mmCIF file with all atom_site columns, C-alpha atoms in Angstrom:
data_model
loop_
_atom_site.group_PDB
_atom_site.id
_atom_site.type_symbol
_atom_site.label_atom_id
_atom_site.label_alt_id
_atom_site.label_comp_id
_atom_site.label_asym_id
_atom_site.label_entity_id
_atom_site.label_seq_id
_atom_site.pdbx_PDB_ins_code
_atom_site.Cartn_x
_atom_site.Cartn_y
_atom_site.Cartn_z
_atom_site.occupancy
_atom_site.B_iso_or_equiv
_atom_site.pdbx_formal_charge
_atom_site.auth_seq_id
_atom_site.auth_comp_id
_atom_site.auth_asym_id
_atom_site.auth_atom_id
_atom_site.pdbx_PDB_model_num
ATOM 1   C CA . MET A 1 1   ? 0.000   0.000   0.000  1.00 0.00 ? 6   MET A CA 1
ATOM 2   C CA . ARG A 1 2   ? 1.352   3.423   -0.948 1.00 0.00 ? 7   ARG A CA 1
ATOM 3   C CA . THR A 1 3   ? 0.997   6.425   1.339  1.00 0.00 ? 8   THR A CA 1
ATOM 4   C CA . GLN A 1 4   ? 3.054   9.385   2.583  1.00 0.00 ? 9   GLN A CA 1
ATOM 5   C CA . LEU A 1 5   ? 5.063   10.090  5.714  1.00 0.00 ? 10  LEU A CA 1
ATOM 6   C CA . ALA A 1 6   ? 6.652   13.512  6.212  1.00 0.00 ? 11  ALA A CA 1
ATOM 7   C CA . SER A 1 7   ? 5.637   14.339  2.624  1.00 0.00 ? 12  SER A CA 1
ATOM 8   C CA . GLN A 1 8   ? 7.700   11.355  1.454  1.00 0.00 ? 13  GLN A CA 1
ATOM 9   C CA . PRO A 1 9   ? 6.110   8.586   -0.640 1.00 0.00 ? 14  PRO A CA 1
ATOM 10  C CA . VAL A 1 10  ? 6.465   5.246   1.128  1.00 0.00 ? 15  VAL A CA 1
ATOM 11  C CA . GLU A 1 11  ? 5.100   1.759   0.594  1.00 0.00 ? 16  GLU A CA 1
ATOM 12  C CA . LEU A 1 12  ? 3.775   -0.410  3.404  1.00 0.00 ? 17  LEU A CA 1
ATOM 13  C CA . LEU A 1 13  ? 4.448   -4.084  2.724  1.00 0.00 ? 18  LEU A CA 1
ATOM 14  C CA . THR A 1 14  ? 2.422   -7.022  3.955  1.00 0.00 ? 19  THR A CA 1
ATOM 15  C CA . ASP A 1 15  ? 5.405   -8.508  5.790  1.00 0.00 ? 20  ASP A CA 1
ATOM 16  C CA . ARG A 1 16  ? 5.242   -5.724  8.417  1.00 0.00 ? 21  ARG A CA 1
ATOM 17  C CA . ALA A 1 17  ? 7.775   -3.560  6.626  1.00 0.00 ? 22  ALA A CA 1
ATOM 18  C CA . LEU A 1 18  ? 8.110   -0.088  5.137  1.00 0.00 ? 23  LEU A CA 1
ATOM 19  C CA . MET A 1 19  ? 9.850   0.833   1.891  1.00 0.00 ? 24  MET A CA 1
ATOM 20  C CA . TRP A 1 20  ? 11.194  4.315   1.168  1.00 0.00 ? 25  TRP A CA 1
ATOM 21  C CA . GLU A 1 21  ? 13.000  4.802   -2.123 1.00 0.00 ? 26  GLU A CA 1
ATOM 22  C CA . ARG A 1 22  ? 15.360  1.783   -2.183 1.00 0.00 ? 27  ARG A CA 1
ATOM 23  C CA . THR A 1 23  ? 15.518  1.349   1.609  1.00 0.00 ? 28  THR A CA 1
ATOM 24  C CA . LEU A 1 24  ? 13.601  -1.372  3.461  1.00 0.00 ? 29  LEU A CA 1
ATOM 25  C CA . PHE A 1 25  ? 12.752  -0.751  7.119  1.00 0.00 ? 30  PHE A CA 1
ATOM 26  C CA . VAL A 1 26  ? 11.762  -3.416  9.649  1.00 0.00 ? 31  VAL A CA 1
ATOM 27  C CA . SER A 1 27  ? 11.675  -3.285  13.440 1.00 0.00 ? 32  SER A CA 1
ATOM 28  C CA . ASP A 1 28  ? 11.898  -5.695  16.341 1.00 0.00 ? 33  ASP A CA 1
ATOM 29  C CA . PRO A 1 29  ? 12.711  -9.050  14.745 1.00 0.00 ? 34  PRO A CA 1
ATOM 30  C CA . HIS A 1 30  ? 13.659  -10.508 18.188 1.00 0.00 ? 35  HIS A CA 1
ATOM 31  C CA . PHE A 1 31  ? 15.783  -13.223 16.581 1.00 0.00 ? 36  PHE A CA 1
ATOM 32  C CA . GLY A 1 32  ? 16.284  -16.185 18.919 1.00 0.00 ? 37  GLY A CA 1
ATOM 33  C CA . LYS A 1 33  ? 13.385  -15.418 21.230 1.00 0.00 ? 38  LYS A CA 1
ATOM 34  C CA . ASP A 1 34  ? 11.754  -18.832 20.811 1.00 0.00 ? 39  ASP A CA 1
ATOM 35  C CA . ALA A 1 35  ? 14.936  -20.734 21.722 1.00 0.00 ? 40  ALA A CA 1
ATOM 36  C CA . THR A 1 36  ? 15.499  -18.499 24.745 1.00 0.00 ? 41  THR A CA 1
ATOM 37  C CA . PHE A 1 37  ? 12.045  -19.315 26.086 1.00 0.00 ? 42  PHE A CA 1
ATOM 38  C CA . ARG A 1 38  ? 12.433  -23.048 25.492 1.00 0.00 ? 43  ARG A CA 1
ATOM 39  C CA . ALA A 1 39  ? 15.799  -23.005 27.246 1.00 0.00 ? 44  ALA A CA 1
ATOM 40  C CA . ALA A 1 40  ? 13.968  -21.631 30.268 1.00 0.00 ? 45  ALA A CA 1
ATOM 41  C CA . ALA A 1 41  ? 11.557  -24.613 30.107 1.00 0.00 ? 46  ALA A CA 1
ATOM 42  C CA . ILE A 1 42  ? 8.712   -22.418 28.808 1.00 0.00 ? 47  ILE A CA 1
ATOM 43  C CA . PRO A 1 43  ? 6.809   -24.341 26.104 1.00 0.00 ? 48  PRO A CA 1
ATOM 44  C CA . VAL A 1 44  ? 6.515   -22.109 23.032 1.00 0.00 ? 49  VAL A CA 1
ATOM 45  C CA . PRO A 1 45  ? 6.218   -22.790 19.286 1.00 0.00 ? 50  PRO A CA 1
ATOM 46  C CA . SER A 1 46  ? 9.496   -23.865 17.706 1.00 0.00 ? 51  SER A CA 1
ATOM 47  C CA . ALA A 1 47  ? 11.169  -22.580 14.540 1.00 0.00 ? 52  ALA A CA 1
ATOM 48  C CA . THR A 1 48  ? 9.550   -19.127 14.610 1.00 0.00 ? 53  THR A CA 1
ATOM 49  C CA . THR A 1 49  ? 12.982  -17.507 14.314 1.00 0.00 ? 54  THR A CA 1
ATOM 50  C CA . THR A 1 50  ? 13.949  -19.690 11.349 1.00 0.00 ? 55  THR A CA 1
ATOM 51  C CA . SER A 1 51  ? 10.660  -18.850 9.657  1.00 0.00 ? 56  SER A CA 1
ATOM 52  C CA . ASP A 1 52  ? 11.191  -15.125 10.273 1.00 0.00 ? 57  ASP A CA 1
ATOM 53  C CA . ILE A 1 53  ? 14.728  -15.267 8.855  1.00 0.00 ? 58  ILE A CA 1
ATOM 54  C CA . ASP A 1 54  ? 13.430  -16.993 5.720  1.00 0.00 ? 59  ASP A CA 1
ATOM 55  C CA . ARG A 1 55  ? 10.646  -14.404 5.489  1.00 0.00 ? 60  ARG A CA 1
ATOM 56  C CA . LEU A 1 56  ? 13.143  -11.550 5.733  1.00 0.00 ? 61  LEU A CA 1
ATOM 57  C CA . GLY A 1 57  ? 15.304  -13.049 3.004  1.00 0.00 ? 62  GLY A CA 1
ATOM 58  C CA . ALA A 1 58  ? 12.311  -13.441 0.699  1.00 0.00 ? 63  ALA A CA 1
ATOM 59  C CA . LEU A 1 59  ? 11.219  -9.887  1.479  1.00 0.00 ? 64  LEU A CA 1
ATOM 60  C CA . VAL A 1 60  ? 14.647  -8.421  0.632  1.00 0.00 ? 65  VAL A CA 1
ATOM 61  C CA . GLU A 1 61  ? 14.617  -10.273 -2.693 1.00 0.00 ? 66  GLU A CA 1
ATOM 62  C CA . ARG A 1 62  ? 11.059  -9.290  -3.524 1.00 0.00 ? 67  ARG A CA 1
ATOM 63  C CA . ALA A 1 63  ? 11.508  -5.631  -2.591 1.00 0.00 ? 68  ALA A CA 1
ATOM 64  C CA . ARG A 1 64  ? 14.769  -5.360  -4.582 1.00 0.00 ? 69  ARG A CA 1
ATOM 65  C CA . CYS A 1 65  ? 16.042  -2.952  -1.961 1.00 0.00 ? 70  CYS A CA 1
ATOM 66  C CA . GLU A 1 66  ? 19.546  -1.540  -1.838 1.00 0.00 ? 71  GLU A CA 1
ATOM 67  C CA . ARG A 1 67  ? 19.581  -0.974  1.926  1.00 0.00 ? 72  ARG A CA 1
ATOM 68  C CA . LEU A 1 68  ? 18.065  -2.826  4.900  1.00 0.00 ? 73  LEU A CA 1
ATOM 69  C CA . VAL A 1 69  ? 17.467  -0.888  8.122  1.00 0.00 ? 74  VAL A CA 1
ATOM 70  C CA . ILE A 1 70  ? 16.514  -2.713  11.317 1.00 0.00 ? 75  ILE A CA 1
ATOM 71  C CA . LEU A 1 71  ? 15.099  -0.366  13.948 1.00 0.00 ? 76  LEU A CA 1
ATOM 72  C CA . GLY A 1 72  ? 16.388  -2.182  16.995 1.00 0.00 ? 77  GLY A CA 1
ATOM 73  C CA . TYR A 1 73  ? 15.937  -5.423  18.919 1.00 0.00 ? 78  TYR A CA 1
ATOM 74  C CA . PHE A 1 74  ? 17.944  -7.583  16.513 1.00 0.00 ? 79  PHE A CA 1
ATOM 75  C CA . PHE A 1 75  ? 18.606  -10.394 18.985 1.00 0.00 ? 80  PHE A CA 1
ATOM 76  C CA . HIS A 1 76  ? 16.008  -10.966 21.672 1.00 0.00 ? 81  HIS A CA 1
ATOM 77  C CA . ALA A 1 77  ? 18.669  -11.390 24.368 1.00 0.00 ? 82  ALA A CA 1
ATOM 78  C CA . ARG A 1 78  ? 22.339  -12.238 24.766 1.00 0.00 ? 83  ARG A CA 1
ATOM 79  C CA . THR A 1 79  ? 21.228  -15.829 25.400 1.00 0.00 ? 84  THR A CA 1
ATOM 80  C CA . SER A 1 80  ? 19.447  -15.947 22.010 1.00 0.00 ? 85  SER A CA 1
ATOM 81  C CA . ARG A 1 81  ? 22.597  -16.730 20.018 1.00 0.00 ? 86  ARG A CA 1
ATOM 82  C CA . TYR A 1 82  ? 21.876  -20.417 19.552 1.00 0.00 ? 87  TYR A CA 1
ATOM 83  C CA . GLU A 1 83  ? 23.743  -22.332 16.867 1.00 0.00 ? 88  GLU A CA 1
ATOM 84  C CA . SER A 1 84  ? 20.674  -22.863 14.687 1.00 0.00 ? 89  SER A CA 1
ATOM 85  C CA . THR A 1 85  ? 19.799  -19.158 14.862 1.00 0.00 ? 90  THR A CA 1
ATOM 86  C CA . LEU A 1 86  ? 23.344  -18.059 14.047 1.00 0.00 ? 91  LEU A CA 1
ATOM 87  C CA . ARG A 1 87  ? 23.622  -20.501 11.129 1.00 0.00 ? 92  ARG A CA 1
ATOM 88  C CA . ALA A 1 88  ? 20.369  -19.285 9.585  1.00 0.00 ? 93  ALA A CA 1
ATOM 89  C CA . LEU A 1 89  ? 21.341  -15.622 9.973  1.00 0.00 ? 94  LEU A CA 1
ATOM 90  C CA . GLU A 1 90  ? 24.808  -16.349 8.604  1.00 0.00 ? 95  GLU A CA 1
ATOM 91  C CA . ARG A 1 91  ? 23.262  -17.863 5.472  1.00 0.00 ? 96  ARG A CA 1
ATOM 92  C CA . LEU A 1 92  ? 21.057  -14.790 5.010  1.00 0.00 ? 97  LEU A CA 1
ATOM 93  C CA . PHE A 1 93  ? 23.675  -12.095 5.573  1.00 0.00 ? 98  PHE A CA 1
ATOM 94  C CA . GLU A 1 94  ? 26.861  -13.742 4.290  1.00 0.00 ? 99  GLU A CA 1
ATOM 95  C CA . ARG A 1 95  ? 25.655  -15.789 1.325  1.00 0.00 ? 100 ARG A CA 1
ATOM 96  C CA . GLY A 1 96  ? 21.942  -15.065 0.856  1.00 0.00 ? 101 GLY A CA 1
ATOM 97  C CA . PRO A 1 97  ? 19.893  -12.058 -0.290 1.00 0.00 ? 102 PRO A CA 1
ATOM 98  C CA . GLY A 1 98  ? 20.989  -10.014 2.720  1.00 0.00 ? 103 GLY A CA 1
ATOM 99  C CA . ALA A 1 99  ? 24.620  -10.102 1.568  1.00 0.00 ? 104 ALA A CA 1
ATOM 100 C CA . SER A 1 100 ? 23.931  -7.961  -1.503 1.00 0.00 ? 105 SER A CA 1
ATOM 101 C CA . VAL A 1 101 ? 22.416  -4.955  0.305  1.00 0.00 ? 106 VAL A CA 1
ATOM 102 C CA . GLU A 1 102 ? 23.733  -2.311  2.668  1.00 0.00 ? 107 GLU A CA 1
ATOM 103 C CA . ARG A 1 103 ? 22.827  -3.292  6.262  1.00 0.00 ? 108 ARG A CA 1
ATOM 104 C CA . LEU A 1 104 ? 22.132  -0.878  9.102  1.00 0.00 ? 109 LEU A CA 1
ATOM 105 C CA . LEU A 1 105 ? 21.085  -1.613  12.680 1.00 0.00 ? 110 LEU A CA 1
ATOM 106 C CA . VAL A 1 106 ? 19.800  1.134   14.963 1.00 0.00 ? 111 VAL A CA 1
ATOM 107 C CA . ARG A 1 107 ? 20.969  0.147   18.418 1.00 0.00 ? 112 ARG A CA 1
ATOM 108 C CA . GLY A 1 108 ? 18.186  0.452   20.990 1.00 0.00 ? 113 GLY A CA 1
ATOM 109 C CA . ASN A 1 109 ? 18.399  -0.075  24.736 1.00 0.00 ? 114 ASN A CA 1
ATOM 110 C CA . HIS A 1 110 ? 17.885  -3.838  24.479 1.00 0.00 ? 115 HIS A CA 1
ATOM 111 C CA . ASP A 1 111 ? 20.532  -4.226  21.786 1.00 0.00 ? 116 ASP A CA 1
ATOM 112 C CA . ARG A 1 112 ? 23.159  -2.940  24.182 1.00 0.00 ? 117 ARG A CA 1
ATOM 113 C CA . HIS A 1 113 ? 22.444  -5.950  26.412 1.00 0.00 ? 118 HIS A CA 1
ATOM 114 C CA . ALA A 1 114 ? 21.849  -8.501  23.643 1.00 0.00 ? 119 ALA A CA 1
ATOM 115 C CA . GLY A 1 115 ? 24.915  -7.481  21.636 1.00 0.00 ? 120 GLY A CA 1
ATOM 116 C CA . ASP A 1 116 ? 25.461  -6.475  18.011 1.00 0.00 ? 121 ASP A CA 1
ATOM 117 C CA . PRO A 1 117 ? 25.434  -8.831  15.024 1.00 0.00 ? 122 PRO A CA 1
ATOM 118 C CA . PRO A 1 118 ? 28.845  -10.399 14.268 1.00 0.00 ? 123 PRO A CA 1
ATOM 119 C CA . ASN A 1 119 ? 31.113  -8.219  12.129 1.00 0.00 ? 124 ASN A CA 1
ATOM 120 C CA . ALA A 1 120 ? 31.087  -10.826 9.365  1.00 0.00 ? 125 ALA A CA 1
ATOM 121 C CA . TRP A 1 121 ? 27.431  -10.046 8.677  1.00 0.00 ? 126 TRP A CA 1
ATOM 122 C CA . GLY A 1 122 ? 28.349  -6.587  7.446  1.00 0.00 ? 127 GLY A CA 1
ATOM 123 C CA . PHE A 1 123 ? 26.110  -4.400  9.573  1.00 0.00 ? 128 PHE A CA 1
ATOM 124 C CA . SER A 1 124 ? 26.823  -0.762  10.259 1.00 0.00 ? 129 SER A CA 1
ATOM 125 C CA . VAL A 1 125 ? 25.562  -0.185  13.798 1.00 0.00 ? 130 VAL A CA 1
ATOM 126 C CA . VAL A 1 126 ? 24.428  3.327   14.711 1.00 0.00 ? 131 VAL A CA 1
ATOM 127 C CA . GLU A 1 127 ? 23.107  4.818   17.901 1.00 0.00 ? 132 GLU A CA 1
ATOM 128 C CA . ASP A 1 128 ? 19.507  5.757   18.537 1.00 0.00 ? 133 ASP A CA 1
ATOM 129 C CA . GLY A 1 129 ? 18.842  9.121   16.877 1.00 0.00 ? 134 GLY A CA 1
ATOM 130 C CA . ALA A 1 130 ? 20.814  8.654   13.645 1.00 0.00 ? 135 ALA A CA 1
ATOM 131 C CA . SER A 1 131 ? 19.535  10.401  10.511 1.00 0.00 ? 136 SER A CA 1
ATOM 132 C CA . LEU A 1 132 ? 18.784  8.932   7.088  1.00 0.00 ? 137 LEU A CA 1
ATOM 133 C CA . GLY A 1 133 ? 17.459  11.326  4.451  1.00 0.00 ? 138 GLY A CA 1
ATOM 134 C CA . PRO A 1 134 ? 14.402  13.100  5.885  1.00 0.00 ? 139 PRO A CA 1
ATOM 135 C CA . PHE A 1 135 ? 14.012  10.600  8.726  1.00 0.00 ? 140 PHE A CA 1
ATOM 136 C CA . MET A 1 136 ? 15.353  10.289  12.257 1.00 0.00 ? 141 MET A CA 1
ATOM 137 C CA . LEU A 1 137 ? 15.912  6.638   13.197 1.00 0.00 ? 142 LEU A CA 1
ATOM 138 C CA . ARG A 1 138 ? 15.151  5.427   16.703 1.00 0.00 ? 143 ARG A CA 1
ATOM 139 C CA . HIS A 1 139 ? 14.217  2.199   18.402 1.00 0.00 ? 144 HIS A CA 1
ATOM 140 C CA . ALA A 1 140 ? 11.606  3.652   20.757 1.00 0.00 ? 145 ALA A CA 1
ATOM 141 C CA . PRO A 1 141 ? 9.169   6.500   20.039 1.00 0.00 ? 146 PRO A CA 1
ATOM 142 C CA . PRO A 1 142 ? 10.493  9.945   21.008 1.00 0.00 ? 147 PRO A CA 1
ATOM 143 C CA . GLU A 1 143 ? 9.063   11.604  24.102 1.00 0.00 ? 148 GLU A CA 1
ATOM 144 C CA . GLN A 1 144 ? 8.792   14.861  22.172 1.00 0.00 ? 149 GLN A CA 1
ATOM 145 C CA . ALA A 1 145 ? 9.261   16.069  18.613 1.00 0.00 ? 150 ALA A CA 1
ATOM 146 C CA . ASP A 1 146 ? 12.853  16.506  17.462 1.00 0.00 ? 151 ASP A CA 1
ATOM 147 C CA . ALA A 1 147 ? 13.949  20.135  17.576 1.00 0.00 ? 152 ALA A CA 1
ATOM 148 C CA . ASP A 1 148 ? 15.097  20.110  13.939 1.00 0.00 ? 153 ASP A CA 1
ATOM 149 C CA . GLY A 1 149 ? 11.684  18.956  12.737 1.00 0.00 ? 154 GLY A CA 1
ATOM 150 C CA . SER A 1 150 ? 12.863  15.527  11.552 1.00 0.00 ? 155 SER A CA 1
ATOM 151 C CA . TYR A 1 151 ? 10.232  12.822  11.222 1.00 0.00 ? 156 TYR A CA 1
ATOM 152 C CA . THR A 1 152 ? 11.108  9.735   13.279 1.00 0.00 ? 157 THR A CA 1
ATOM 153 C CA . LEU A 1 153 ? 10.752  6.093   12.260 1.00 0.00 ? 158 LEU A CA 1
ATOM 154 C CA . CYS A 1 154 ? 10.784  3.727   15.234 1.00 0.00 ? 159 CYS A CA 1
ATOM 155 C CA . GLY A 1 155 ? 9.404   0.528   16.737 1.00 0.00 ? 160 GLY A CA 1
ATOM 156 C CA . HIS A 1 156 ? 9.635   -0.942  20.246 1.00 0.00 ? 161 HIS A CA 1
ATOM 157 C CA . ILE A 1 157 ? 5.974   -1.015  21.295 1.00 0.00 ? 162 ILE A CA 1
ATOM 158 C CA . HIS A 1 158 ? 4.676   -3.603  18.768 1.00 0.00 ? 163 HIS A CA 1
ATOM 159 C CA . PRO A 1 159 ? 1.535   -1.587  17.907 1.00 0.00 ? 164 PRO A CA 1
ATOM 160 C CA . ALA A 1 160 ? -1.729  -3.351  17.127 1.00 0.00 ? 165 ALA A CA 1
ATOM 161 C CA . ILE A 1 161 ? -5.259  -2.326  16.178 1.00 0.00 ? 166 ILE A CA 1
ATOM 162 C CA . VAL A 1 162 ? -8.385  -4.132  17.375 1.00 0.00 ? 167 VAL A CA 1
ATOM 163 C CA . LEU A 1 163 ? -10.910 -4.316  14.549 1.00 0.00 ? 168 LEU A CA 1
ATOM 164 C CA . ARG A 1 164 ? -14.535 -5.118  15.306 1.00 0.00 ? 169 ARG A CA 1
ATOM 165 C CA . GLY A 1 165 ? -16.684 -7.291  13.088 1.00 0.00 ? 170 GLY A CA 1
ATOM 166 C CA . GLY A 1 166 ? -20.313 -8.241  13.408 1.00 0.00 ? 171 GLY A CA 1
ATOM 167 C CA . GLY A 1 167 ? -21.597 -9.152  16.854 1.00 0.00 ? 172 GLY A CA 1
ATOM 168 C CA . THR A 1 168 ? -18.784 -9.910  19.270 1.00 0.00 ? 173 THR A CA 1
ATOM 169 C CA . GLU A 1 169 ? -16.089 -10.582 16.646 1.00 0.00 ? 174 GLU A CA 1
ATOM 170 C CA . ARG A 1 170 ? -12.742 -8.955  17.327 1.00 0.00 ? 175 ARG A CA 1
ATOM 171 C CA . LEU A 1 171 ? -9.494  -9.116  15.355 1.00 0.00 ? 176 LEU A CA 1
ATOM 172 C CA . ARG A 1 172 ? -6.160  -7.880  16.667 1.00 0.00 ? 177 ARG A CA 1
ATOM 173 C CA . ALA A 1 173 ? -3.858  -6.933  13.793 1.00 0.00 ? 178 ALA A CA 1
ATOM 174 C CA . PRO A 1 174 ? -0.300  -5.583  13.797 1.00 0.00 ? 179 PRO A CA 1
ATOM 175 C CA . ALA A 1 175 ? -0.319  -1.937  12.804 1.00 0.00 ? 180 ALA A CA 1
ATOM 176 C CA . LEU A 1 176 ? 1.755   1.037   11.775 1.00 0.00 ? 181 LEU A CA 1
ATOM 177 C CA . TRP A 1 177 ? 0.856   4.034   13.927 1.00 0.00 ? 182 TRP A CA 1
ATOM 178 C CA . ALA A 1 178 ? 1.597   7.303   12.114 1.00 0.00 ? 183 ALA A CA 1
ATOM 179 C CA . ARG A 1 179 ? 1.635   10.327  14.400 1.00 0.00 ? 184 ARG A CA 1
ATOM 180 C CA . PRO A 1 180 ? 2.349   13.962  13.441 1.00 0.00 ? 185 PRO A CA 1
ATOM 181 C CA . ASP A 1 181 ? 6.074   13.680  14.278 1.00 0.00 ? 186 ASP A CA 1
ATOM 182 C CA . HIS A 1 182 ? 6.824   9.936   14.176 1.00 0.00 ? 187 HIS A CA 1
ATOM 183 C CA . ALA A 1 183 ? 5.655   6.567   12.877 1.00 0.00 ? 188 ALA A CA 1
ATOM 184 C CA . VAL A 1 184 ? 5.830   3.347   14.902 1.00 0.00 ? 189 VAL A CA 1
ATOM 185 C CA . LEU A 1 185 ? 6.376   0.218   12.819 1.00 0.00 ? 190 LEU A CA 1
ATOM 186 C CA . PRO A 1 186 ? 4.862   -3.143  13.784 1.00 0.00 ? 191 PRO A CA 1
ATOM 187 C CA . ALA A 1 187 ? 7.154   -5.850  15.118 1.00 0.00 ? 192 ALA A CA 1
ATOM 188 C CA . PHE A 1 188 ? 8.621   -7.942  12.310 1.00 0.00 ? 193 PHE A CA 1
ATOM 189 C CA . GLY A 1 189 ? 9.071   -10.954 14.580 1.00 0.00 ? 194 GLY A CA 1
ATOM 190 C CA . SER A 1 190 ? 6.146   -13.376 14.511 1.00 0.00 ? 195 SER A CA 1
ATOM 191 C CA . PHE A 1 191 ? 6.691   -14.451 18.146 1.00 0.00 ? 196 PHE A CA 1
ATOM 192 C CA . CYS A 1 192 ? 6.079   -11.041 19.692 1.00 0.00 ? 197 CYS A CA 1
ATOM 193 C CA . GLY A 1 193 ? 3.320   -9.636  21.822 1.00 0.00 ? 198 GLY A CA 1
ATOM 194 C CA . MET A 1 194 ? 1.254   -6.759  20.488 1.00 0.00 ? 199 MET A CA 1
ATOM 195 C CA . ALA A 1 195 ? 0.176   -3.615  22.324 1.00 0.00 ? 200 ALA A CA 1
ATOM 196 C CA . LYS A 1 196 ? -3.217  -2.126  21.506 1.00 0.00 ? 201 LYS A CA 1
ATOM 197 C CA . ILE A 1 197 ? -2.809  1.501   20.503 1.00 0.00 ? 202 ILE A CA 1
ATOM 198 C CA . SER A 1 198 ? -5.269  4.352   20.985 1.00 0.00 ? 203 SER A CA 1
ATOM 199 C CA . PRO A 1 199 ? -4.808  6.787   18.098 1.00 0.00 ? 204 PRO A CA 1
ATOM 200 C CA . THR A 1 200 ? -5.949  10.366  18.607 1.00 0.00 ? 205 THR A CA 1
ATOM 201 C CA . PRO A 1 201 ? -7.143  12.992  16.108 1.00 0.00 ? 206 PRO A CA 1
ATOM 202 C CA . GLY A 1 202 ? -4.321  13.785  13.722 1.00 0.00 ? 207 GLY A CA 1
ATOM 203 C CA . ASP A 1 203 ? -2.959  10.217  13.761 1.00 0.00 ? 208 ASP A CA 1
ATOM 204 C CA . ARG A 1 204 ? -3.265  7.594   11.067 1.00 0.00 ? 209 ARG A CA 1
ATOM 205 C CA . ALA A 1 205 ? -3.376  3.816   11.454 1.00 0.00 ? 210 ALA A CA 1
ATOM 206 C CA . PHE A 1 206 ? -2.644  0.992   9.015  1.00 0.00 ? 211 PHE A CA 1
ATOM 207 C CA . ALA A 1 207 ? -3.456  -2.654  9.730  1.00 0.00 ? 212 ALA A CA 1
ATOM 208 C CA . PHE A 1 208 ? -1.268  -5.466  8.342  1.00 0.00 ? 213 PHE A CA 1
ATOM 209 C CA . GLY A 1 209 ? -2.814  -8.764  7.289  1.00 0.00 ? 214 GLY A CA 1
ATOM 210 C CA . PRO A 1 210 ? -1.723  -11.799 5.280  1.00 0.00 ? 215 PRO A CA 1
ATOM 211 C CA . ASP A 1 211 ? -3.297  -10.437 2.100  1.00 0.00 ? 216 ASP A CA 1
ATOM 212 C CA . GLY A 1 212 ? -2.356  -6.779  2.313  1.00 0.00 ? 217 GLY A CA 1
ATOM 213 C CA . VAL A 1 213 ? -2.269  -3.538  4.289  1.00 0.00 ? 218 VAL A CA 1
ATOM 214 C CA . ALA A 1 214 ? -5.369  -1.444  4.978  1.00 0.00 ? 219 ALA A CA 1
ATOM 215 C CA . ASP A 1 215 ? -5.742  2.180   6.027  1.00 0.00 ? 220 ASP A CA 1
ATOM 216 C CA . VAL A 1 216 ? -8.039  1.878   9.051  1.00 0.00 ? 221 VAL A CA 1
ATOM 217 C CA . THR A 1 217 ? -7.791  5.500   10.143 1.00 0.00 ? 222 THR A CA 1
ATOM 218 C CA . ARG A 1 218 ? -11.460 6.242   9.594  1.00 0.00 ? 223 ARG A CA 1
ATOM 219 C CA . VAL A 1 219 ? -12.626 3.342   11.743 1.00 0.00 ? 224 VAL A CA 1
ATOM 220 C CA . CYS A 1 220 ? -10.238 3.655   14.680 1.00 0.00 ? 225 CYS A CA 1
ATOM 221 C CA . VAL A 1 221 ? -9.294  7.344   14.964 1.00 0.00 ? 226 VAL A CA 1
ATOM 222 C CA . PRO A 1 222 ? -11.788 9.861   16.398 1.00 0.00 ? 227 PRO A CA 1
ATOM 223 C CA . ARG A 1 223 ? -13.218 12.063  13.669 1.00 0.00 ? 228 ARG A CA 1
ATOM 224 C CA . SER A 1 224 ? -11.353 15.300  13.199 1.00 0.00 ? 229 SER A CA 1
ATOM 225 C CA . ARG A 1 225 ? -10.459 17.556  10.324 1.00 0.00 ? 230 ARG A CA 1
ATOM 226 C CA . SER A 1 226 ? -6.810  16.958  11.228 1.00 0.00 ? 231 SER A CA 1
ATOM 227 C CA . VAL A 1 227 ? -7.211  13.328  10.148 1.00 0.00 ? 232 VAL A CA 1
ATOM 228 C CA . GLU A 1 228 ? -7.951  14.493  6.618  1.00 0.00 ? 233 GLU A CA 1
ATOM 229 C CA . LEU A 1 229 ? -4.801  16.622  6.618  1.00 0.00 ? 234 LEU A CA 1
ATOM 230 C CA . ALA A 1 230 ? -2.421  14.055  8.111  1.00 0.00 ? 235 ALA A CA 1
ATOM 231 C CA . GLY A 1 231 ? 0.419   13.213  5.786  1.00 0.00 ? 236 GLY A CA 1
ATOM 232 C CA . GLU A 1 232 ? -0.044  16.086  3.356  1.00 0.00 ? 237 GLU A CA 1
#
């Protein structure tokens, strides 16, 4: 789905990603989270990390991007570096589709504890608050607008929208939450919790599903003239 952020044309992709020019943005992959939970004797689905790594590789190929930006939370924890996880990531970033693109990781607070990707994977690691074109890159949403007027792309909170169907039907969908000064991307990782957001007038909201991305602003944001103007 095509839309605009900070007067920039962007494309929202079904795989919980955002494309600007030739740059692909994803946030919060939490690689290795499933193995970390199982190591703590917590029964969780297996192979979610492997599936997510395969999904990212397919996405990079399909998008034909020149740069991949991960907005923090690369590894779930320092204990997430299991052999199977490292082998799959090595294939992606050393020999697979990820090896042919520029790679950038925005280091958030959790990444400082979990550690950076190995040097062999070719990532440039930058601190929270780095700039790329018209955007400020952060892991977590800013507490206030940046003084220079930059528009922030971030993640961290795993935003979700609750959509109501007929009767008592409810559907929780990962979402991109576009606010006047920043946009919060959904978590790329499939084994992540989701936090219900409460957009306010002036915000926009986009729900991600298996068959596409939908602008759900009109059904989940209180009516206001500012909604019509958002993104112009």
